[in-house]
Amino acid sequence: LDGIGWDAVDGALIDIGVSSLQIDSAERGFSFSSDGPLDMRMDRDSEELPVSRLVNRAKLEDLKDIIERYGEDPQAGRIARAIVEARVRKPIETTGELAALVERAYPAAWRAKARNHPATRTFQALRIAVNHELDALEEGLDTIFDHLAPGGRLCVITFHSLEDRLVKNKFRRWSTACTCPPEFPVCVCGGKAKAKLITRKPIEADKQELEENRRSRSAHLRVLEKL
């Protein structure tokens, strides 16, 4: 926007979803559906290192923390230990190897009742970590909000709980006037809300859209208007 000389915009839409073209391309290493190299970088020309480097070199506790924090997987400890034990024998180099490893690490009872592949959360966590996705989202939200004109609206589509929680909390802070601690009997901060919520709850895909686009099932849309 600065480059083209635009000081403000009346509306902005941020779609946080990973590109289907990237997910469906085996050589990009995002998916366990087809075997490919463990890469997962959004921009392969960047200085970021591929996921294979993280998987094969990170400490056990760091791997556990990544899978637990970004994948919200209750089996993070078992998965991290399985990865560390396996890479001693040989480096983990492909998506197929990692997916099979995570599946074996899951208890049989959990595998039996799982709605998605056991590796889903681990792949999500590693992708988020290697691309610093949540940091980029927060920076992007702050930057575009500063460029919104009064009355301008910001719409954000997220695809998992970590992203949605970040957007929800950011929107709540911008739309809250008083920032005093809850125990204060009266407001002393004199704060003013910067925005108002247009959607109290996220908008989700309806039945027709779900039938036409299965990947929309996890999409959440939130909308905010700048004051």
PDB file of C-alpha atoms in Angstrom:
ATOM      1  CA  LEU A   1       0.000   0.000   0.000  1.00  0.00           C
ATOM      2  CA  ASP A   2       2.824   2.380   0.824  1.00  0.00           C
ATOM      3  CA  GLY A   3       4.470   1.448  -2.449  1.00  0.00           C
ATOM      4  CA  ILE A   4       1.452   2.495  -4.520  1.00  0.00           C
ATOM      5  CA  GLY A   5       0.764   5.571  -2.425  1.00  0.00           C
ATOM      6  CA  TRP A   6      -2.425   4.417  -0.691  1.00  0.00           C
ATOM      7  CA  ASP A   7      -2.768   5.806   2.818  1.00  0.00           C
ATOM      8  CA  ALA A   8      -5.942   3.902   3.653  1.00  0.00           C
ATOM      9  CA  VAL A   9      -8.394   1.283   2.391  1.00  0.00           C
ATOM     10  CA  ASP A  10     -12.125   0.873   3.007  1.00  0.00           C
ATOM     11  CA  GLY A  11     -11.946  -2.870   3.375  1.00  0.00           C
ATOM     12  CA  ALA A  12      -9.500  -5.757   3.596  1.00  0.00           C
ATOM     13  CA  LEU A  13      -9.859  -9.532   3.498  1.00  0.00           C
ATOM     14  CA  ILE A  14      -7.145 -11.771   4.924  1.00  0.00           C
ATOM     15  CA  ASP A  15      -7.442 -15.463   4.043  1.00  0.00           C
ATOM     16  CA  ILE A  16      -5.048 -17.420   6.271  1.00  0.00           C
ATOM     17  CA  GLY A  17      -5.615 -20.764   4.563  1.00  0.00           C
ATOM     18  CA  VAL A  18      -2.685 -22.598   3.017  1.00  0.00           C
ATOM     19  CA  SER A  19      -2.948 -22.651  -0.771  1.00  0.00           C
ATOM     20  CA  SER A  20      -4.608 -25.810  -2.092  1.00  0.00           C
ATOM     21  CA  LEU A  21      -2.101 -25.714  -4.949  1.00  0.00           C
ATOM     22  CA  GLN A  22       0.697 -26.069  -2.404  1.00  0.00           C
ATOM     23  CA  ILE A  23      -1.052 -28.752  -0.344  1.00  0.00           C
ATOM     24  CA  ASP A  24      -1.811 -30.841  -3.435  1.00  0.00           C
ATOM     25  CA  SER A  25       1.756 -30.602  -4.735  1.00  0.00           C
ATOM     26  CA  ALA A  26       3.700 -33.562  -3.309  1.00  0.00           C
ATOM     27  CA  GLU A  27       7.105 -31.946  -3.852  1.00  0.00           C
ATOM     28  CA  ARG A  28       6.188 -29.065  -1.511  1.00  0.00           C
ATOM     29  CA  GLY A  29       5.987 -31.491   1.411  1.00  0.00           C
ATOM     30  CA  PHE A  30       2.839 -30.125   3.073  1.00  0.00           C
ATOM     31  CA  SER A  31       0.704 -33.246   2.853  1.00  0.00           C
ATOM     32  CA  PHE A  32       1.006 -36.831   4.011  1.00  0.00           C
ATOM     33  CA  SER A  33      -1.514 -37.983   1.389  1.00  0.00           C
ATOM     34  CA  SER A  34       1.264 -38.384  -1.184  1.00  0.00           C
ATOM     35  CA  ASP A  35       4.929 -38.969  -0.447  1.00  0.00           C
ATOM     36  CA  GLY A  36       7.320 -36.083  -0.971  1.00  0.00           C
ATOM     37  CA  PRO A  37      10.323 -34.330   0.582  1.00  0.00           C
ATOM     38  CA  LEU A  38       9.887 -32.857   4.077  1.00  0.00           C
ATOM     39  CA  ASP A  39       9.920 -29.180   3.111  1.00  0.00           C
ATOM     40  CA  MET A  40       6.748 -27.226   4.035  1.00  0.00           C
ATOM     41  CA  ARG A  41       8.264 -23.786   3.394  1.00  0.00           C
ATOM     42  CA  MET A  42       5.788 -21.317   1.904  1.00  0.00           C
ATOM     43  CA  ASP A  43       8.664 -19.561   0.155  1.00  0.00           C
ATOM     44  CA  ARG A  44      11.452 -21.916  -0.868  1.00  0.00           C
ATOM     45  CA  ASP A  45      13.599 -18.950  -1.910  1.00  0.00           C
ATOM     46  CA  SER A  46      13.603 -17.588   1.647  1.00  0.00           C
ATOM     47  CA  GLU A  47      16.308 -18.152   4.239  1.00  0.00           C
ATOM     48  CA  GLU A  48      14.006 -20.446   6.225  1.00  0.00           C
ATOM     49  CA  LEU A  49      15.184 -24.031   6.628  1.00  0.00           C
ATOM     50  CA  PRO A  50      12.935 -26.942   5.539  1.00  0.00           C
ATOM     51  CA  VAL A  51      11.009 -28.996   8.088  1.00  0.00           C
ATOM     52  CA  SER A  52      13.423 -31.911   7.581  1.00  0.00           C
ATOM     53  CA  ARG A  53      16.099 -29.868   9.345  1.00  0.00           C
ATOM     54  CA  LEU A  54      13.804 -29.251  12.310  1.00  0.00           C
ATOM     55  CA  VAL A  55      12.638 -32.871  12.501  1.00  0.00           C
ATOM     56  CA  ASN A  56      16.150 -34.300  12.365  1.00  0.00           C
ATOM     57  CA  ARG A  57      18.004 -31.807  14.568  1.00  0.00           C
ATOM     58  CA  ALA A  58      15.661 -30.267  17.123  1.00  0.00           C
ATOM     59  CA  LYS A  59      15.910 -31.379  20.738  1.00  0.00           C
ATOM     60  CA  LEU A  60      13.263 -33.710  22.116  1.00  0.00           C
ATOM     61  CA  GLU A  61      11.733 -31.026  24.350  1.00  0.00           C
ATOM     62  CA  ASP A  62      11.644 -28.503  21.492  1.00  0.00           C
ATOM     63  CA  LEU A  63       9.853 -30.965  19.215  1.00  0.00           C
ATOM     64  CA  LYS A  64       7.379 -31.824  21.960  1.00  0.00           C
ATOM     65  CA  ASP A  65       6.720 -28.126  22.603  1.00  0.00           C
ATOM     66  CA  ILE A  66       6.119 -27.377  18.900  1.00  0.00           C
ATOM     67  CA  ILE A  67       3.704 -30.289  18.421  1.00  0.00           C
ATOM     68  CA  GLU A  68       1.918 -29.510  21.685  1.00  0.00           C
ATOM     69  CA  ARG A  69       1.683 -25.737  21.169  1.00  0.00           C
ATOM     70  CA  TYR A  70       0.988 -25.488  17.445  1.00  0.00           C
ATOM     71  CA  GLY A  71      -0.684 -28.859  16.892  1.00  0.00           C
ATOM     72  CA  GLU A  72      -2.498 -29.067  20.239  1.00  0.00           C
ATOM     73  CA  ASP A  73      -1.862 -32.807  20.124  1.00  0.00           C
ATOM     74  CA  PRO A  74      -2.205 -34.644  23.463  1.00  0.00           C
ATOM     75  CA  GLN A  75       0.230 -37.273  22.167  1.00  0.00           C
ATOM     76  CA  ALA A  76       2.996 -34.715  21.567  1.00  0.00           C
ATOM     77  CA  GLY A  77       5.406 -36.408  23.971  1.00  0.00           C
ATOM     78  CA  ARG A  78       5.028 -39.850  22.402  1.00  0.00           C
ATOM     79  CA  ILE A  79       5.377 -38.415  18.896  1.00  0.00           C
ATOM     80  CA  ALA A  80       8.495 -36.398  19.739  1.00  0.00           C
ATOM     81  CA  ARG A  81      10.149 -39.430  21.345  1.00  0.00           C
ATOM     82  CA  ALA A  82       9.300 -41.594  18.325  1.00  0.00           C
ATOM     83  CA  ILE A  83      10.874 -39.027  15.996  1.00  0.00           C
ATOM     84  CA  VAL A  84      14.063 -38.753  18.061  1.00  0.00           C
ATOM     85  CA  GLU A  85      14.412 -42.540  18.307  1.00  0.00           C
ATOM     86  CA  ALA A  86      13.812 -43.070  14.590  1.00  0.00           C
ATOM     87  CA  ARG A  87      16.250 -40.407  13.356  1.00  0.00           C
ATOM     88  CA  VAL A  88      19.108 -42.131  15.237  1.00  0.00           C
ATOM     89  CA  ARG A  89      18.789 -45.030  12.816  1.00  0.00           C
ATOM     90  CA  LYS A  90      18.399 -42.858   9.700  1.00  0.00           C
ATOM     91  CA  PRO A  91      17.323 -39.292   8.862  1.00  0.00           C
ATOM     92  CA  ILE A  92      13.576 -38.757   8.329  1.00  0.00           C
ATOM     93  CA  GLU A  93      13.430 -37.338   4.814  1.00  0.00           C
ATOM     94  CA  THR A  94       9.916 -37.726   3.384  1.00  0.00           C
ATOM     95  CA  THR A  95       6.348 -36.906   4.341  1.00  0.00           C
ATOM     96  CA  GLY A  96       5.435 -40.584   4.079  1.00  0.00           C
ATOM     97  CA  GLU A  97       8.116 -41.599   6.566  1.00  0.00           C
ATOM     98  CA  LEU A  98       7.058 -38.974   9.081  1.00  0.00           C
ATOM     99  CA  ALA A  99       3.340 -39.726   8.715  1.00  0.00           C
ATOM    100  CA  ALA A 100       3.909 -43.465   9.241  1.00  0.00           C
ATOM    101  CA  LEU A 101       6.106 -42.741  12.246  1.00  0.00           C
ATOM    102  CA  VAL A 102       3.488 -40.530  13.901  1.00  0.00           C
ATOM    103  CA  GLU A 103       0.748 -43.078  13.180  1.00  0.00           C
ATOM    104  CA  ARG A 104       2.755 -45.818  14.900  1.00  0.00           C
ATOM    105  CA  ALA A 105       3.387 -43.538  17.883  1.00  0.00           C
ATOM    106  CA  TYR A 106      -0.344 -43.111  18.475  1.00  0.00           C
ATOM    107  CA  PRO A 107      -1.952 -45.625  20.883  1.00  0.00           C
ATOM    108  CA  ALA A 108      -4.081 -48.151  19.016  1.00  0.00           C
ATOM    109  CA  ALA A 109      -7.243 -47.026  20.827  1.00  0.00           C
ATOM    110  CA  TRP A 110      -6.647 -43.418  19.738  1.00  0.00           C
ATOM    111  CA  ARG A 111      -5.996 -44.453  16.135  1.00  0.00           C
ATOM    112  CA  ALA A 112      -9.251 -46.402  16.073  1.00  0.00           C
ATOM    113  CA  LYS A 113     -11.413 -43.445  17.098  1.00  0.00           C
ATOM    114  CA  ALA A 114      -9.512 -40.662  15.301  1.00  0.00           C
ATOM    115  CA  ARG A 115     -11.576 -38.755  12.707  1.00  0.00           C
ATOM    116  CA  ASN A 116      -8.455 -37.554  10.882  1.00  0.00           C
ATOM    117  CA  HIS A 117      -5.080 -39.096  10.167  1.00  0.00           C
ATOM    118  CA  PRO A 118      -2.972 -39.152  13.379  1.00  0.00           C
ATOM    119  CA  ALA A 119      -0.279 -37.074  11.638  1.00  0.00           C
ATOM    120  CA  THR A 120      -2.634 -34.167  10.841  1.00  0.00           C
ATOM    121  CA  ARG A 121      -1.785 -32.111  13.920  1.00  0.00           C
ATOM    122  CA  THR A 122       1.937 -32.829  13.763  1.00  0.00           C
ATOM    123  CA  PHE A 123       2.128 -31.672  10.143  1.00  0.00           C
ATOM    124  CA  GLN A 124       0.163 -28.535  11.027  1.00  0.00           C
ATOM    125  CA  ALA A 125       2.485 -27.785  13.955  1.00  0.00           C
ATOM    126  CA  LEU A 126       5.682 -28.212  11.947  1.00  0.00           C
ATOM    127  CA  ARG A 127       4.335 -26.077   9.089  1.00  0.00           C
ATOM    128  CA  ILE A 128       3.352 -23.278  11.470  1.00  0.00           C
ATOM    129  CA  ALA A 129       6.739 -23.404  13.184  1.00  0.00           C
ATOM    130  CA  VAL A 130       8.927 -23.394  10.086  1.00  0.00           C
ATOM    131  CA  ASN A 131       6.990 -20.529   8.478  1.00  0.00           C
ATOM    132  CA  HIS A 132       6.455 -18.485  11.687  1.00  0.00           C
ATOM    133  CA  GLU A 133       2.800 -18.279  10.665  1.00  0.00           C
ATOM    134  CA  LEU A 134       1.308 -16.879  13.871  1.00  0.00           C
ATOM    135  CA  ASP A 135       3.915 -14.116  14.064  1.00  0.00           C
ATOM    136  CA  ALA A 136       3.180 -13.216  10.447  1.00  0.00           C
ATOM    137  CA  LEU A 137      -0.576 -13.198  11.126  1.00  0.00           C
ATOM    138  CA  GLU A 138      -0.261 -10.886  14.129  1.00  0.00           C
ATOM    139  CA  GLU A 139       2.028  -8.508  12.258  1.00  0.00           C
ATOM    140  CA  GLY A 140      -0.306  -8.538   9.263  1.00  0.00           C
ATOM    141  CA  LEU A 141      -3.360  -7.757  11.396  1.00  0.00           C
ATOM    142  CA  ASP A 142      -1.668  -4.805  13.083  1.00  0.00           C
ATOM    143  CA  THR A 143      -0.367  -3.419   9.814  1.00  0.00           C
ATOM    144  CA  ILE A 144      -3.618  -3.622   7.854  1.00  0.00           C
ATOM    145  CA  PHE A 145      -5.640  -2.234  10.776  1.00  0.00           C
ATOM    146  CA  ASP A 146      -3.406   0.840  10.755  1.00  0.00           C
ATOM    147  CA  HIS A 147      -4.209   1.266   7.043  1.00  0.00           C
ATOM    148  CA  LEU A 148      -7.996   0.983   7.483  1.00  0.00           C
ATOM    149  CA  ALA A 149      -9.983   4.174   6.978  1.00  0.00           C
ATOM    150  CA  PRO A 150     -12.628   5.046   9.612  1.00  0.00           C
ATOM    151  CA  GLY A 151     -15.641   2.884   8.839  1.00  0.00           C
ATOM    152  CA  GLY A 152     -13.425   0.443   6.978  1.00  0.00           C
ATOM    153  CA  ARG A 153     -13.916  -3.248   7.603  1.00  0.00           C
ATOM    154  CA  LEU A 154     -11.403  -6.013   8.184  1.00  0.00           C
ATOM    155  CA  CYS A 155     -12.477  -9.587   7.403  1.00  0.00           C
ATOM    156  CA  VAL A 156     -10.297 -12.536   8.394  1.00  0.00           C
ATOM    157  CA  ILE A 157     -10.777 -16.193   7.457  1.00  0.00           C
ATOM    158  CA  THR A 158      -8.943 -18.695   9.656  1.00  0.00           C
ATOM    159  CA  PHE A 159      -8.750 -22.471   9.466  1.00  0.00           C
ATOM    160  CA  HIS A 160      -7.746 -23.744  12.889  1.00  0.00           C
ATOM    161  CA  SER A 161      -8.202 -22.805  16.532  1.00  0.00           C
ATOM    162  CA  LEU A 162      -4.799 -21.164  17.078  1.00  0.00           C
ATOM    163  CA  GLU A 163      -5.350 -18.689  14.250  1.00  0.00           C
ATOM    164  CA  ASP A 164      -8.976 -18.058  15.208  1.00  0.00           C
ATOM    165  CA  ARG A 165      -8.059 -17.475  18.849  1.00  0.00           C
ATOM    166  CA  LEU A 166      -5.394 -14.953  17.877  1.00  0.00           C
ATOM    167  CA  VAL A 167      -7.811 -13.039  15.629  1.00  0.00           C
ATOM    168  CA  LYS A 168     -10.620 -13.220  18.209  1.00  0.00           C
ATOM    169  CA  ASN A 169      -8.409 -11.809  20.974  1.00  0.00           C
ATOM    170  CA  LYS A 170      -6.988  -9.081  18.729  1.00  0.00           C
ATOM    171  CA  PHE A 171     -10.484  -8.032  17.630  1.00  0.00           C
ATOM    172  CA  ARG A 172     -11.661  -8.047  21.253  1.00  0.00           C
ATOM    173  CA  ARG A 173      -8.836  -5.743  22.348  1.00  0.00           C
ATOM    174  CA  TRP A 174      -9.492  -3.294  19.518  1.00  0.00           C
ATOM    175  CA  SER A 175     -13.215  -3.211  20.293  1.00  0.00           C
ATOM    176  CA  THR A 176     -12.846  -2.810  24.068  1.00  0.00           C
ATOM    177  CA  ALA A 177     -12.835   0.695  25.517  1.00  0.00           C
ATOM    178  CA  CYS A 178     -11.828   0.093  29.129  1.00  0.00           C
ATOM    179  CA  THR A 179      -8.590  -1.795  29.821  1.00  0.00           C
ATOM    180  CA  CYS A 180      -8.713  -1.455  33.610  1.00  0.00           C
ATOM    181  CA  PRO A 181      -8.309  -4.620  35.719  1.00  0.00           C
ATOM    182  CA  PRO A 182     -11.671  -6.340  36.457  1.00  0.00           C
ATOM    183  CA  GLU A 183     -11.403  -5.579  40.176  1.00  0.00           C
ATOM    184  CA  PHE A 184     -11.500  -1.779  39.586  1.00  0.00           C
ATOM    185  CA  PRO A 185     -14.952  -0.458  40.572  1.00  0.00           C
ATOM    186  CA  VAL A 186     -14.851   2.349  37.979  1.00  0.00           C
ATOM    187  CA  CYS A 187     -12.866   3.021  34.826  1.00  0.00           C
ATOM    188  CA  VAL A 188      -9.744   5.099  35.371  1.00  0.00           C
ATOM    189  CA  CYS A 189      -7.915   4.408  32.097  1.00  0.00           C
ATOM    190  CA  GLY A 190     -10.110   6.620  29.927  1.00  0.00           C
ATOM    191  CA  GLY A 191      -9.616   4.224  27.051  1.00  0.00           C
ATOM    192  CA  LYS A 192     -11.624   4.359  23.854  1.00  0.00           C
ATOM    193  CA  ALA A 193     -12.505   1.471  21.563  1.00  0.00           C
ATOM    194  CA  LYS A 194     -10.745   1.536  18.200  1.00  0.00           C
ATOM    195  CA  ALA A 195     -13.301  -0.668  16.470  1.00  0.00           C
ATOM    196  CA  LYS A 196     -16.615  -2.485  16.806  1.00  0.00           C
ATOM    197  CA  LEU A 197     -17.312  -6.145  16.226  1.00  0.00           C
ATOM    198  CA  ILE A 198     -19.562  -6.924  13.262  1.00  0.00           C
ATOM    199  CA  THR A 199     -19.569 -10.647  14.028  1.00  0.00           C
ATOM    200  CA  ARG A 200     -19.814 -11.720  17.675  1.00  0.00           C
ATOM    201  CA  LYS A 201     -19.380 -15.312  16.584  1.00  0.00           C
ATOM    202  CA  PRO A 202     -17.499 -16.519  13.499  1.00  0.00           C
ATOM    203  CA  ILE A 203     -19.416 -17.141  10.271  1.00  0.00           C
ATOM    204  CA  GLU A 204     -19.077 -20.732   9.020  1.00  0.00           C
ATOM    205  CA  ALA A 205     -19.765 -22.428   5.719  1.00  0.00           C
ATOM    206  CA  ASP A 206     -23.352 -23.549   5.144  1.00  0.00           C
ATOM    207  CA  LYS A 207     -24.397 -27.001   3.999  1.00  0.00           C
ATOM    208  CA  GLN A 208     -24.249 -26.135   0.287  1.00  0.00           C
ATOM    209  CA  GLU A 209     -20.745 -24.729   0.516  1.00  0.00           C
ATOM    210  CA  LEU A 210     -19.576 -27.725   2.495  1.00  0.00           C
ATOM    211  CA  GLU A 211     -20.851 -30.016  -0.257  1.00  0.00           C
ATOM    212  CA  GLU A 212     -19.092 -27.963  -2.932  1.00  0.00           C
ATOM    213  CA  ASN A 213     -15.836 -27.404  -1.034  1.00  0.00           C
ATOM    214  CA  ARG A 214     -14.937 -29.886   1.705  1.00  0.00           C
ATOM    215  CA  ARG A 215     -11.988 -27.794   2.856  1.00  0.00           C
ATOM    216  CA  SER A 216     -14.342 -25.013   3.931  1.00  0.00           C
ATOM    217  CA  ARG A 217     -15.509 -27.132   6.872  1.00  0.00           C
ATOM    218  CA  SER A 218     -12.916 -25.626   9.222  1.00  0.00           C
ATOM    219  CA  ALA A 219     -13.131 -22.036   7.939  1.00  0.00           C
ATOM    220  CA  HIS A 220     -14.148 -19.256  10.354  1.00  0.00           C
ATOM    221  CA  LEU A 221     -14.841 -15.690   9.195  1.00  0.00           C
ATOM    222  CA  ARG A 222     -14.668 -12.759  11.624  1.00  0.00           C
ATOM    223  CA  VAL A 223     -15.430  -9.146  10.723  1.00  0.00           C
ATOM    224  CA  LEU A 224     -14.467  -5.874  12.431  1.00  0.00           C
ATOM    225  CA  GLU A 225     -15.207  -2.225  11.627  1.00  0.00           C
ATOM    226  CA  LYS A 226     -12.756   0.557  12.476  1.00  0.00           C
ATOM    227  CA  LEU A 227     -14.213   3.533  14.356  1.00  0.00           C
TER     228      LEU A 227
END
